[in-house]
Coordinates of C-alpha atoms and ligand atoms in Angstrom, one line a residue:
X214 CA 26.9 -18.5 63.1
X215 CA 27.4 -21.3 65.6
X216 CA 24.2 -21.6 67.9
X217 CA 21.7 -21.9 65.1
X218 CA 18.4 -23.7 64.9
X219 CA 18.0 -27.4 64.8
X220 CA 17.3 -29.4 62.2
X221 CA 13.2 -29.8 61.3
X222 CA 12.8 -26.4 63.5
X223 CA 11.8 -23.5 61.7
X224 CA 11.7 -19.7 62.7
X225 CA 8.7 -18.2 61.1
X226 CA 8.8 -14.1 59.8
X227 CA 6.9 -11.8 59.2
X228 CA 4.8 -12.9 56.0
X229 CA 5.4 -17.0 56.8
X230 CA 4.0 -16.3 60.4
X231 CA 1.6 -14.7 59.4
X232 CA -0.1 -17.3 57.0
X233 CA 0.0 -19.8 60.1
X234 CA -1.9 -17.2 62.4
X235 CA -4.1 -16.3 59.5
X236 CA -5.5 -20.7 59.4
X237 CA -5.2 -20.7 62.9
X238 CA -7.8 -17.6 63.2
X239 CA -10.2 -19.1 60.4
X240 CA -10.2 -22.3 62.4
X241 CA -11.0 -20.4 65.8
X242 CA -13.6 -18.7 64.5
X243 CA -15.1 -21.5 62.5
X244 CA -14.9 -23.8 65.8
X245 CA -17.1 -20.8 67.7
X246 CA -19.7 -21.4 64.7
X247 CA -19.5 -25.0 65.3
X248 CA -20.5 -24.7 69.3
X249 CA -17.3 -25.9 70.2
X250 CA -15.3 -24.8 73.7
X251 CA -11.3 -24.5 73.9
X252 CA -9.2 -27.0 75.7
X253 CA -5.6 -26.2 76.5
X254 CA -3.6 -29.2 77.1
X255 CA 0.1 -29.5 78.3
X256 CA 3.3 -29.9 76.2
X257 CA 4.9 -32.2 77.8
X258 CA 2.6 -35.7 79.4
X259 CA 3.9 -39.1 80.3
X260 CA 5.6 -40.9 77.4
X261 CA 3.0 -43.8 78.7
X262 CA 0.0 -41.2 77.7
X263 CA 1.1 -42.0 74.0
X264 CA 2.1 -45.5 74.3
X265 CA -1.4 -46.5 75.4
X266 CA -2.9 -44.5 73.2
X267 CA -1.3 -43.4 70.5
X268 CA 0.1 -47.1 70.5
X269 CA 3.2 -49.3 70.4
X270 CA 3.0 -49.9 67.2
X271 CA 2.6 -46.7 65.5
X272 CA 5.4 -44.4 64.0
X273 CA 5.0 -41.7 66.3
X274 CA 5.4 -44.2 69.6
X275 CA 8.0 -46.6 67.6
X276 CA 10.3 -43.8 66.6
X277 CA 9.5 -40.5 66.7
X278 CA 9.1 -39.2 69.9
X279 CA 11.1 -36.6 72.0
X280 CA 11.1 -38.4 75.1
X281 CA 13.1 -38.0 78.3
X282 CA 13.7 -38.5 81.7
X283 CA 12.5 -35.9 84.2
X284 CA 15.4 -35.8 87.2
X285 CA 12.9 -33.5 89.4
X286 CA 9.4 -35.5 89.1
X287 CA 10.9 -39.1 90.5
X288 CA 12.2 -39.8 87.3
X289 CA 9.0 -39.6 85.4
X290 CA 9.6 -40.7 81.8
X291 CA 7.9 -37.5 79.6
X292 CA 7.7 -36.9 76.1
X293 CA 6.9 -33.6 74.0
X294 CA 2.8 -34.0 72.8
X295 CA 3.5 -35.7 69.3
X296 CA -0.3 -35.1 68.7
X297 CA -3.4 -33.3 70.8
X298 CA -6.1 -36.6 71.5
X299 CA -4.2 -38.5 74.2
X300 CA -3.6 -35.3 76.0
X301 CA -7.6 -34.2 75.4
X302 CA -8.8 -37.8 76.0
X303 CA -6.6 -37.6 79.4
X304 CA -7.9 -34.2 80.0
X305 CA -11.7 -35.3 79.2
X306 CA -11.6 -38.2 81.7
X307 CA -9.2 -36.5 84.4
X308 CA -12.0 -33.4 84.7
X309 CA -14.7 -36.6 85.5
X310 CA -16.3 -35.6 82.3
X311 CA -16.6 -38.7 80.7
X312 CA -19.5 -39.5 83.8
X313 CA -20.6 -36.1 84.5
X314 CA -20.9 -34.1 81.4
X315 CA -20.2 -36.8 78.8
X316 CA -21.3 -35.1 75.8
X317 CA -18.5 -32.2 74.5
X318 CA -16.9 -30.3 71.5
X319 CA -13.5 -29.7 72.3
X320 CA -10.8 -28.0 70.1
X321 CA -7.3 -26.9 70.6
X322 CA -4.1 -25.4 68.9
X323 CA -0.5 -25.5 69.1
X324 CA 2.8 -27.1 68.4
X325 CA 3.5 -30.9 68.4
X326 CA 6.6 -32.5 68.3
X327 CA 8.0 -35.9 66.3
X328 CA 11.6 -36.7 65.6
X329 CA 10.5 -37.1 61.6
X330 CA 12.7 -36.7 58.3
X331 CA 12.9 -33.1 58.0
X332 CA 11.2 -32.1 54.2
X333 CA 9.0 -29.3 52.7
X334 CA 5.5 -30.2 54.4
X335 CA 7.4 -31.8 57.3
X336 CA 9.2 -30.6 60.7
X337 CA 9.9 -31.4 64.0
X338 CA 8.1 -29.1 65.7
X339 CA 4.5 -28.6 63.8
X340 CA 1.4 -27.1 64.8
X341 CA -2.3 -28.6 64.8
X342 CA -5.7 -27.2 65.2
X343 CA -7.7 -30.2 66.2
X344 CA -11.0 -30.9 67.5
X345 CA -12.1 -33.5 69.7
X346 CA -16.2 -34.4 70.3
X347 CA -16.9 -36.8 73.0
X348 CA -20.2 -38.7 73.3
X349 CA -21.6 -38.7 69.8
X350 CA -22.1 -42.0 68.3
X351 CA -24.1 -41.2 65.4
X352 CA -23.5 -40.2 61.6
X353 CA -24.4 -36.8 61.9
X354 CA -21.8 -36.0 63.9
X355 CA -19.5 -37.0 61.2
X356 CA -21.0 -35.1 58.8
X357 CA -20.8 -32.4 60.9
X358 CA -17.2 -32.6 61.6
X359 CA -17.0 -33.2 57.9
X360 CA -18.9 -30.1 56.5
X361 CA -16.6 -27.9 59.0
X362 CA -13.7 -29.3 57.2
X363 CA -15.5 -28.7 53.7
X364 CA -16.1 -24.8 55.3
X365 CA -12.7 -24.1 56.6
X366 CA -11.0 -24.9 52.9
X367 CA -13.5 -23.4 51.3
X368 CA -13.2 -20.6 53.6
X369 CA -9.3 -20.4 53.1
X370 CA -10.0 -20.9 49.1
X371 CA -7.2 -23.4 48.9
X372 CA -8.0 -26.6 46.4
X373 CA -8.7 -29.3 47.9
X374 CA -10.4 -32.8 47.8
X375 CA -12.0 -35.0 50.9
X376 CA -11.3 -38.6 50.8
X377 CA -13.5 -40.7 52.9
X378 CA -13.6 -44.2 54.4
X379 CA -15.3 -46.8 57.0
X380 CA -12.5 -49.2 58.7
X381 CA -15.4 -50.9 60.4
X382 CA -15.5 -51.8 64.5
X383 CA -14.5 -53.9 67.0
X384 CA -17.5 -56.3 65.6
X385 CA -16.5 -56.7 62.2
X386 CA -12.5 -55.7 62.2
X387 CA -11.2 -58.7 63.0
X388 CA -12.1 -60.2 60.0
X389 CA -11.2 -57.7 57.9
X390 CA -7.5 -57.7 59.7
X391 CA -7.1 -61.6 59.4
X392 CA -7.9 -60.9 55.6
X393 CA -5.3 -58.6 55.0
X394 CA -2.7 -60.9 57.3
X395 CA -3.3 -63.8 54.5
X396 CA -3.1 -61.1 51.9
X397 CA 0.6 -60.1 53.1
X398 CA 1.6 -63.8 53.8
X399 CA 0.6 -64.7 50.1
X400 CA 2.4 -61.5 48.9
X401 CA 5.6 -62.2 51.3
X402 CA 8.2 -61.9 48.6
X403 CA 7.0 -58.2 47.3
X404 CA 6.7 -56.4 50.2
X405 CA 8.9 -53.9 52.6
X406 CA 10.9 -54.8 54.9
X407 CA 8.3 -52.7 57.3
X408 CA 5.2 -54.3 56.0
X409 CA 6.7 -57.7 56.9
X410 CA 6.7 -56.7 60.9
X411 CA 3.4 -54.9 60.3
X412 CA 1.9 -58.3 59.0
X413 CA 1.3 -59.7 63.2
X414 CA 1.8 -56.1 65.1
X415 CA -1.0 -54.1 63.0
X416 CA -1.7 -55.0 59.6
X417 CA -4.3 -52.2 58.7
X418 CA -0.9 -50.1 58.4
X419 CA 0.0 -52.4 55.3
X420 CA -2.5 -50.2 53.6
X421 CA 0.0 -47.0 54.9
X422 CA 3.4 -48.0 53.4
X423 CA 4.2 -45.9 50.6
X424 CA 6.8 -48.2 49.3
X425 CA 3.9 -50.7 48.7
X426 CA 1.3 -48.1 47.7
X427 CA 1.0 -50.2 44.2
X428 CA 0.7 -53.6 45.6
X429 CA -1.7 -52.4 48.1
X430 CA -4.2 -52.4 45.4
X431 CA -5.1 -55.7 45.1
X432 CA -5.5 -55.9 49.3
X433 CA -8.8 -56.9 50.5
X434 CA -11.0 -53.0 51.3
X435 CA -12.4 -52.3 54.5
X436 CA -15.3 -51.6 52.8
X437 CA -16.0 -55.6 52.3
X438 CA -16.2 -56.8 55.7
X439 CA -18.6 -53.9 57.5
X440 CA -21.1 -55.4 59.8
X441 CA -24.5 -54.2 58.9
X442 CA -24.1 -51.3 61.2
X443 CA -20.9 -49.9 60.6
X444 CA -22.4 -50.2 56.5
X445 CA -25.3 -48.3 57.5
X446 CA -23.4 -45.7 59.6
X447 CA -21.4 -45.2 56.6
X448 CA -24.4 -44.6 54.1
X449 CA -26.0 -41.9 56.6
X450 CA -22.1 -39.9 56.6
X451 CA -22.2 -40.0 52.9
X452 CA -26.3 -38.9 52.6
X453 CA -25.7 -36.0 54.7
X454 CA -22.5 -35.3 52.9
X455 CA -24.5 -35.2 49.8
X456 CA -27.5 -33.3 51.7
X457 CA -24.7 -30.7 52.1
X458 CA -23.0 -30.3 49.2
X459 CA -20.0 -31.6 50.2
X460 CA -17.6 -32.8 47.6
X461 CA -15.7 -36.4 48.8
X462 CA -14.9 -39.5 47.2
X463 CA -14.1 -43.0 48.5
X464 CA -11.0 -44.2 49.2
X465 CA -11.4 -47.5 50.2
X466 CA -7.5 -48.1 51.0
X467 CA -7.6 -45.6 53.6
X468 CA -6.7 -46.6 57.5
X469 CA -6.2 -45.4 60.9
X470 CA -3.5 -48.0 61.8
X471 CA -4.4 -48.3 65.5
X472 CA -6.9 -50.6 67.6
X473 CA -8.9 -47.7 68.9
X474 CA -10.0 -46.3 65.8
X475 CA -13.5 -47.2 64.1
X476 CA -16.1 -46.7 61.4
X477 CA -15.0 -43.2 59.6
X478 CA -11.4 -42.5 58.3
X479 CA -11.2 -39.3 56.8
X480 CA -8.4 -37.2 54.8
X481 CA -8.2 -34.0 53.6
X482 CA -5.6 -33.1 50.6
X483 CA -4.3 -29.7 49.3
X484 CA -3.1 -28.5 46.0
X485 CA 0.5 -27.3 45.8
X486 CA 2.1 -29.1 48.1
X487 CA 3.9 -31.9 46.7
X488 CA 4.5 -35.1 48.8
X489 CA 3.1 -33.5 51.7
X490 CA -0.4 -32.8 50.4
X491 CA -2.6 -34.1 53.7
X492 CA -3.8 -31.0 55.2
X493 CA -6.0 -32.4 57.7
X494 CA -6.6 -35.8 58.7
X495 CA -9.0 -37.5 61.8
X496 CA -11.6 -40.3 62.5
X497 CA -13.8 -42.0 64.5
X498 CA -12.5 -43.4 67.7
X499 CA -15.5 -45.0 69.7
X500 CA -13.0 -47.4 72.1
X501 CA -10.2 -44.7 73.1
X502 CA -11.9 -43.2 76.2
X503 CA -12.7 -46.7 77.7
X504 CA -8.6 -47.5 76.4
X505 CA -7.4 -44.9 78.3
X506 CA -9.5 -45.9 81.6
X507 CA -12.6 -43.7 81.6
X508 CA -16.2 -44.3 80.6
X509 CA -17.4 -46.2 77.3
X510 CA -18.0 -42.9 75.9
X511 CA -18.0 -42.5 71.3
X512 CA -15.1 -39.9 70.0
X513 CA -14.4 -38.2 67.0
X514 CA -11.9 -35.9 65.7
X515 CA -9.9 -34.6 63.6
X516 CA -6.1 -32.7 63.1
X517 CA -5.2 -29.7 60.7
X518 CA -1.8 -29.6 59.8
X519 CA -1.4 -25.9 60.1
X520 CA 2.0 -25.4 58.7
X521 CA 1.0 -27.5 55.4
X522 CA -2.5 -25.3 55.1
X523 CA -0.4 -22.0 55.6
X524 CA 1.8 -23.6 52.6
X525 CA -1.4 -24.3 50.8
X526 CA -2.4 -20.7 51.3
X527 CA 1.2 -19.6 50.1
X528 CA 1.1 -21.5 47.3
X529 CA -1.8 -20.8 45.8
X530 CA -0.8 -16.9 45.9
X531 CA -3.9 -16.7 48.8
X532 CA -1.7 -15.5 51.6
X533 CA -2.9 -12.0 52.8
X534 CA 0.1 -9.4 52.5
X535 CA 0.9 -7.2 55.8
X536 CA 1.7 -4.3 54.1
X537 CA 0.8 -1.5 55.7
X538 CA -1.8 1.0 53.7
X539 CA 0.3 4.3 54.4
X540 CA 3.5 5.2 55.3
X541 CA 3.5 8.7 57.5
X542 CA 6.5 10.6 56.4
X543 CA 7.0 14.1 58.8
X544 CA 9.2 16.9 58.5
X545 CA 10.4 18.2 61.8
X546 CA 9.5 18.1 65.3
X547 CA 6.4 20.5 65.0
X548 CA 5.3 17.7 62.2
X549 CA 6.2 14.8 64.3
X550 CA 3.4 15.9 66.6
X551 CA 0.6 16.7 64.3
X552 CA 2.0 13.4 62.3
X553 CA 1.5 10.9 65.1
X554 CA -2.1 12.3 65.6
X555 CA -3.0 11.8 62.3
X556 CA -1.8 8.5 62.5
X557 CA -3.8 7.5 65.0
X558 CA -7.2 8.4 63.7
X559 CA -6.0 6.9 60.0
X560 CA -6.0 3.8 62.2
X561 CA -9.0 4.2 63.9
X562 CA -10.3 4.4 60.8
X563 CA -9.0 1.1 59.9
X564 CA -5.8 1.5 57.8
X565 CA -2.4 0.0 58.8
X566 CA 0.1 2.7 59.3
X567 CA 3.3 3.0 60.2
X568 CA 5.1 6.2 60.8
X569 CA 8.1 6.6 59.6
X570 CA 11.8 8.0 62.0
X571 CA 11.3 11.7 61.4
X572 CA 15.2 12.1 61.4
X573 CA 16.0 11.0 57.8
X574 CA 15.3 12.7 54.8
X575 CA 12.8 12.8 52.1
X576 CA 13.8 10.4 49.6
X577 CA 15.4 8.0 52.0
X578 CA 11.7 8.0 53.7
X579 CA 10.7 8.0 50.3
X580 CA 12.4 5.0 49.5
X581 CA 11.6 3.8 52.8
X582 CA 7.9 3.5 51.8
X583 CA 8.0 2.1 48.9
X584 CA 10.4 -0.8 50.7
X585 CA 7.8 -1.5 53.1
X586 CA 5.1 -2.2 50.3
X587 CA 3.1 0.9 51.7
X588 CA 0.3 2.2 48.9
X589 CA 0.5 5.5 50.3
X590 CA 2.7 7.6 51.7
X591 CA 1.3 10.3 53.8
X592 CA 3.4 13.9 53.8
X593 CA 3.4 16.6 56.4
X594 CA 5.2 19.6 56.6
X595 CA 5.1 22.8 58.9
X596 CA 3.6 24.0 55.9
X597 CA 1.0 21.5 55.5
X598 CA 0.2 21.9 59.2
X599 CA -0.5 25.5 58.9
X600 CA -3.1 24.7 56.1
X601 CA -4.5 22.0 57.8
X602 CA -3.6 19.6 54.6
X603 CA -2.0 16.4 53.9
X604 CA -0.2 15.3 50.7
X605 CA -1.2 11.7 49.6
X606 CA 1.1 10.4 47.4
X607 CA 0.4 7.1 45.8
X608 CA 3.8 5.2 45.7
X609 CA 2.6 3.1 43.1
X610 CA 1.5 5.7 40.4
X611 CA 3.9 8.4 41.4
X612 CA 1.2 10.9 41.6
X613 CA 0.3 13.0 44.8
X614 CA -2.4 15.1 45.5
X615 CA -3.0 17.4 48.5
X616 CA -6.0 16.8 50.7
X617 CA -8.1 17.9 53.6
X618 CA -6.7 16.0 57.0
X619 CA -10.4 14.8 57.0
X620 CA -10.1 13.8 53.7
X621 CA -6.9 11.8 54.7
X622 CA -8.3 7.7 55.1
X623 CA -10.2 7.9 51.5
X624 CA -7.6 9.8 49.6
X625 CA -5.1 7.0 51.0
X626 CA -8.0 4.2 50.2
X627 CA -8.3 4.9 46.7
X628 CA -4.7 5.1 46.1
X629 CA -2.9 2.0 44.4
X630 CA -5.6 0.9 42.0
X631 CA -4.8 -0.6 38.8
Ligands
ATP898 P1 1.8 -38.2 57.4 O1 1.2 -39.4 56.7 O2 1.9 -37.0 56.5 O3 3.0 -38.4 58.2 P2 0.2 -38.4 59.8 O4 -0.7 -39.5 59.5 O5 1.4 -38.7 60.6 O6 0.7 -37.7 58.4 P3 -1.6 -37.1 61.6 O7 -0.9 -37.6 62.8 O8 -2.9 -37.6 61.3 O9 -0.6 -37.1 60.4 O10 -1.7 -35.5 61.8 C1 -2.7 -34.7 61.1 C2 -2.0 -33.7 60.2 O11 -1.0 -33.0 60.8 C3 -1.4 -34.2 59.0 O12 -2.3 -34.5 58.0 C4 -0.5 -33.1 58.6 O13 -1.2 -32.1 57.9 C5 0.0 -32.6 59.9 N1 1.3 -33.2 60.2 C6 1.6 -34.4 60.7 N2 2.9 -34.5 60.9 C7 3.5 -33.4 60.5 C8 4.9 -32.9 60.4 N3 5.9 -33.7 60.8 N4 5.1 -31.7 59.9 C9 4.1 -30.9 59.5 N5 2.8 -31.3 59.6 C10 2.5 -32.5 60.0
MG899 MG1 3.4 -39.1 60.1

């Protein structure tokens, strides 16, 4: 085949698809508990949207983005959304919120876009379910944001552990950067070439590089320099953690490697997943509004890989299968029409059902069944019809029994058992 699919693209069927949908649904309803409103946000924005905010410096803006020039809009330079929160921040300030209405729980799905190595865990086209909340400052909304996070896995039953970190504020940062720049100077020799431009353009991301992940450990922690207030912010997310019950541990090497993020640095990691084990990841990021030209307003949020939580899902043998309950097998036309009437009220009554062509023969249909993963295959004949009967044949057992049409949606339910 010649015009196939590029590379870091997938096309999702059937049971792959439907382990996405299933995290994507879990999420939804989990944001609805969490008094959260929807925000649908563009595909494509200014590549500047992500410069500014995402940042110069970052992977994504340095090399990853699908970025091009549009010939119809003045030559407007425009890039695929590599993530949701410049597009929401834009959003949030272009609706005026930010002054009217400052205070809001935002969330959003769909696909992102970064020109990344293609691996398990890792595409070019990815999707996120993030959530955004505008206008609260204080610890409890991170604990909040936090427990949801705890709830959704938990929710999903994939293992899973919560690493958790303060990166401190505009107050006390600076110190804590200008440590880790003497840190990389006195460690020149050993590290990347990468970590040696990081040094001056954004040494937090020293902390990132997974070529120096061992060296890294005897870098100065975050957790050092916090101001009294950033300290104290910290110690109420972690008492309200532990008011809730949610497990987390400390990871004191953990960053947000741009400007604009502060305070909390959070990470969520799967089981089963390899390399690609971050599931979800977000923070606190009190001085991107104002960035990004709107009001001094607090942010928070957070990203869930979907693809890598549907993997999650798969791998731990969680995924839910679509198979229908019953497969309805007629014999002739007269059959066809009592058939697709029974059909109907098995699925009002809740079962998946698929009928089966009525022009093939028995043990093709049979076989058909039994292909499909149906439980139950549901028989009807003139003969049947007459009697106002059904046969239920449990594909899995190879025993049948006949049954009242009534009787149809619990004969079908019990079949299949162990
Ligand atoms: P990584 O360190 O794995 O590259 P990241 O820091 O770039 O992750 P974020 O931008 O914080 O990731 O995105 C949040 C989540 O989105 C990640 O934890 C991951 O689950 C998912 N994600 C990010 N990039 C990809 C990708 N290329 N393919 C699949 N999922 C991704
Ligand atoms: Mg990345």
């Amino acid at each position: 085949m010649e015009l196939t699919r590029l590379r870091g693209f997938r096309d999702l069927i059937g049971a792959d698809a439907r382990a996405m949908s299933l995290v994507e649904e879990r999420a939804r309803a989990l944001a609805a508990g969490y008094s959260m409103k929807e925000v649908r946000i563009p595909v494509l924005e200014r590549t500047q949207l992500y410069q500014r905010s995402t940042g110069e410096t970052s992977d994504i803006v340095e090399k990853q983005m699908y970025t091009f020039v549009d010939r119809d809009e003045g030559e407007t330079v425009v890039a695929l959304r590599p993530e949701g929160t410049p597009g929401v921040v834009r959003a949030y300030i272009e609706a005026g919120l930010d002054r009217a209405d400052p205070e809001q729980r935002l969330f959003y799905s769909g696909p992102m876009f970064r020109r990344e190595r293609p691996q398990k865990g890792r595409y070019r086209q990815f999707y996120q379910f993030g959530v955004e909340v505008f206008g609260r400052p204080d610890a409890a909304c991170d604990a909040e944001l936090l427990i949801m996070i705890d709830e959704l896995c938990r929710d999903l039953k994939v293992p899973f552990s919560m690493e958790i970190n303060s990166i401190g504020d505009q107050k006390c940062r600076p110190a804590f950067r200008e440590a880790l720049v003497q840190w990389g100077r006195a460690h020149w020799g050993e590290l990347c070439d990468d970590c040696h431009n990081r040094i001056d353009r954004n040494p937090l991301r020293l902390l990132d590089c997974k070529i120096d992940a061992k060296l890294t450990e005897s870098a100065p922690k975050s957790l050092d320099y916090l101001c009294g207030e950033c300290r104290a912010h910290f110690d109420t997310v972690k008492e309200l953690l532990i008011a809730a019950n949610v497990q987390f541990i400390v990871n004191p090497r953990m960053v947000r490697g741009l400007d604009y993020y502060t305070r909390t640095a959070f990470e969520v990691m799967a089981g089963g997943l390899g390399a690609q084990s971050t599931v979800v990841a977000g923070g606190r990021y009190d001085g991107l509004v104002e960035t990004m030209g709107g009001a001094a307003v607090a942010g928070i949020g957070f990203a869930i890989g979907i693809d890598r939580m549907a993997l999650a899902l798969q791998a731990a043998g969680l995924a839910p299968s679509a198979a229908p309950d019953a497969a309805i097998i007629a014999m002739g036309p007269a059959a066809t029409r009592h058939a697709i009437v029974v059909a109907r009220n098995l699925r009002e009554a809740n079962l998946n059902v698929e009928m089966l062509s009525p022009e093939r023969k028995m043990k093709t249909l049979l076989a058909r069944a039994s292909k499909i993963g149906a439980r139950a295959a549901v028989i009807i004949g003139d003969d049947e019809i007459a009697r106002g009967v059904v046969q239920v044949r449990d594909l899995k057992h190879s025993t049948q029994r006949e049954v009242a049409v009534a009787e149809a949606a619990r004969a079908i339910a019990a079949t299949g058992k162990e």
